[in-house]
Amino acid sequence: MNVTPYRIILCDGTACINSGARALATALREQLERHGLTEQVTIGLSGCLGMCDKGPILVVNPGYTIYGRVTEKDIPEIVQEHLVKGQPIARLAIQEDHLYNRFFRVFGDAKFFGKQMRITLRNCGIIDPENIDDYLSLRGYEALAKAVGEMTPEQVVAEVEKSGLRGRGGAGFPTGRKWKLTAAEKATPKYVICNADEGDPGAFMDRSAIEGDPHTVVEGMAIGAYAIGASQGFIYIRAEYPLAIRRIRRAIDDARAHGLLGQNILGSNFSFDIEIRLGAGAFVCGEETALIHSVEGARGMPRPRPPYPAVAGLYGQPTVINNVETWANIPVIILDGANWFRTVGTETSKGTKVFALAGKVVNTGLIEVPMGTTLREIIYDVGGGIPSGKCFKSVQTGGPSGGCLPEQYLDTPIDYESLVKAGSIMGSGGMIVIDEDSCMVDVARFFLEFTQDESCGKCTPCREGTKRMLEILTRITDGKGQPGDIEKLERLGGMIRKSSLCGLGQSAPNPVLSTIKNFRPEYEEHIHEKKCRAKVCKSLLHYEIIEKCVGCGACRRVCPVGAITGAAKSRHTIDQDKCVRCGLCFNTCKFEAIAKA
Amino acid sequence: MPTPLELIRKKRAEAVGRIIGKGYLSTKRVYVGMATCEIAAGSKDVMDVFQKAVSRGLTDVYLSQKGCAGRCNLEPTVEVIEAGKSPVKYGRVDRERAQQIIDRHLKNGEIIQEWVID
């Protein structure tokens, strides 16, 4: 018997599990055995596929046939008819052309991808981003057409509000409410802005989203402009992203050529166009008021709020400013509906979140998962765990403004509130996994060095406070920490948090305060015992040559300061006074004869 | 006067027509990752190999670039999609692997398992 190799994917989301998905797997295995198909048919599990009301969901590939409300007694029929005879069963198949998770059709059968659910990145990696035809063929700009053709601006705002979408830039302000406030303003003109000034170290969500599917952002902005009554939009993107800039520019030009931007879009009374503004790479320009100043041509510095941009934003006019990821959700909300969107996520946080998963994890990458997914699922199921058998130590979320969470928080479901409760923040989506080889004091120092460097200098707490904190941290990692330093850091951090002008300063102490809270013994060891348990802080470690030394002389030749001596074929020694702890000898030795202590 | 939705559906149909005109219905569709990260990992070389093969007469293949799928540590990635078969995703493709994908998979239908992302 010649059978196509099939792959069956069972939705392993909570709703499907509750409606009996796991029993299906058992039934399926039995039937496959009965038909002798265990070789040709493989079974995989996916994360929530977003069809919770039709669960349990079972997908048969190739062909991407989706079966819904599958029961155990349907299994023999699926195996007999579909897998053996190659006849999909119309009675059970779900015929839906939803926008969300299109990505799954190509990538869903691979473990790393199948555990994800993609709304904003739905087209990333499956279409040519520089060809508007590819986007149009996947119902591109249909959401815009639906909005301008069949909905009033108020209905669009209401739909977004009902969806529960919250700003993906970090603070999580309800997008619908922001739109409603701006729409209610009488002053004209109004503006919409896309914040693509991604500056967190190690974050690349916005870049990838724009490079992979620029039209989604353009369409989302056009819908937002229609909703609030704006006719001009700006995309603020950093000049360090040349390819993303080229693709978004191309997308705007192509959309204009198709009458999807410009005067009387799709024959309606709505006119809207987008301009690009390049940022020079200042981190503070990701803060909305600083960004607005920068678009205006002024120096990128924040100002106190209120008034919020919804009232007085760009050129003093009502302005909606949203992040790339937020805009990319809009077409899906309009076409697949707020009611559907609300089914994904947690009570307070709806939809999905994109993360740039990096650091000490097997599968580094760009991921999108439903809100409510736990940190453990992200790191171990999607990320594949920690490489080279090392132990997990901490996960850092929210970039330089976020906190470091230890193992006991791994079961925290990702949403805006739970992360804050655990002592970190959602941020824009950086996620760095840290293993036992990293020193938490050093990690905190690294992030603070970044924010201190990027502080714009306008307000004293941020300008001076971060500088002083950095001095203390540097002193601790240099082995010169003093009793009382931890308390000083806590006091300073608390003050900076409370009294800084903008989000940069208010969140800058987070990495320090969260590492003190969760890894206090490491700080204490640095200060009192002059010891760095991860053996990272150079001033606190020394190198020794142990018995394994065969006297080959490789370390002696590589030492830049001549600190190593010894005769050929006999054990060498390191002069600790001369040693600068560069680690070259450690890396050079082939006999593991040099020990870090 | 057609409604916006009618207009966009017409545009969609035209777009599909243009894509088919470019050979979308070829037996095999090949997507090469061309985001900044993929390019940094060497995908321009990979694209070059496929483009040369097409210009030298490799037929029945629709070649396209694509954005980042998110699998950073296995880039550059290439997908081979064929109607009626599960999409094949290759990782860490370089010039050599690209040539092998052309010779073994595109021309002979052999899936090179050891490079498949699963």
XYZ file of C-alpha atoms in Angstrom, chain A residues 143-144 147-148 152-154 156-157 160 165 175-176 178-180 182-183 190-193 216-233 261 265 270-272 274 318-322 326-331 334:
58
model
C -9.804 45.381 6.301
C -9.229 48.964 5.148
C -13.589 50.009 7.420
C -14.023 52.851 4.932
C -18.317 54.471 10.526
C -15.194 55.780 12.273
C -17.042 55.289 15.575
C -13.995 51.108 13.990
C -13.006 52.661 17.316
C -10.796 48.057 18.497
C -6.016 45.314 22.322
C -5.536 51.093 22.157
C -9.262 51.575 21.678
C -6.493 56.012 23.083
C -8.256 56.171 19.723
C -11.535 57.176 21.315
C -8.202 61.305 20.055
C -11.331 60.895 17.937
C -4.976 65.110 13.522
C -2.097 62.725 13.055
C -1.239 59.077 13.439
C 2.314 57.955 14.144
C 0.229 45.284 7.435
C 1.599 48.341 9.226
C 0.524 50.677 6.416
C -2.970 49.180 6.394
C -3.266 49.335 10.190
C -2.257 52.995 10.196
C -4.731 53.854 7.444
C -7.541 52.226 9.433
C -6.478 54.106 12.570
C -6.382 57.387 10.652
C -9.895 56.747 9.337
C -11.090 55.988 12.851
C -9.760 59.165 14.452
C -10.137 61.506 11.473
C -6.495 61.980 10.515
C -5.252 62.462 6.984
C -1.533 62.363 7.623
C 0.627 59.681 9.199
C -3.069 55.716 0.110
C -8.981 55.891 -0.940
C -11.261 59.232 3.107
C -7.819 60.587 2.185
C -4.637 59.631 3.948
C 2.195 58.450 5.170
C -4.380 65.446 18.553
C -2.217 62.454 17.712
C -2.448 58.695 18.038
C 0.936 57.105 18.462
C 1.163 53.321 18.442
C -0.041 47.363 17.738
C -0.720 48.647 14.212
C -0.124 45.200 12.741
C -2.949 43.775 14.887
C -5.547 46.177 13.482
C -6.351 44.522 10.106
C -11.300 44.348 11.664
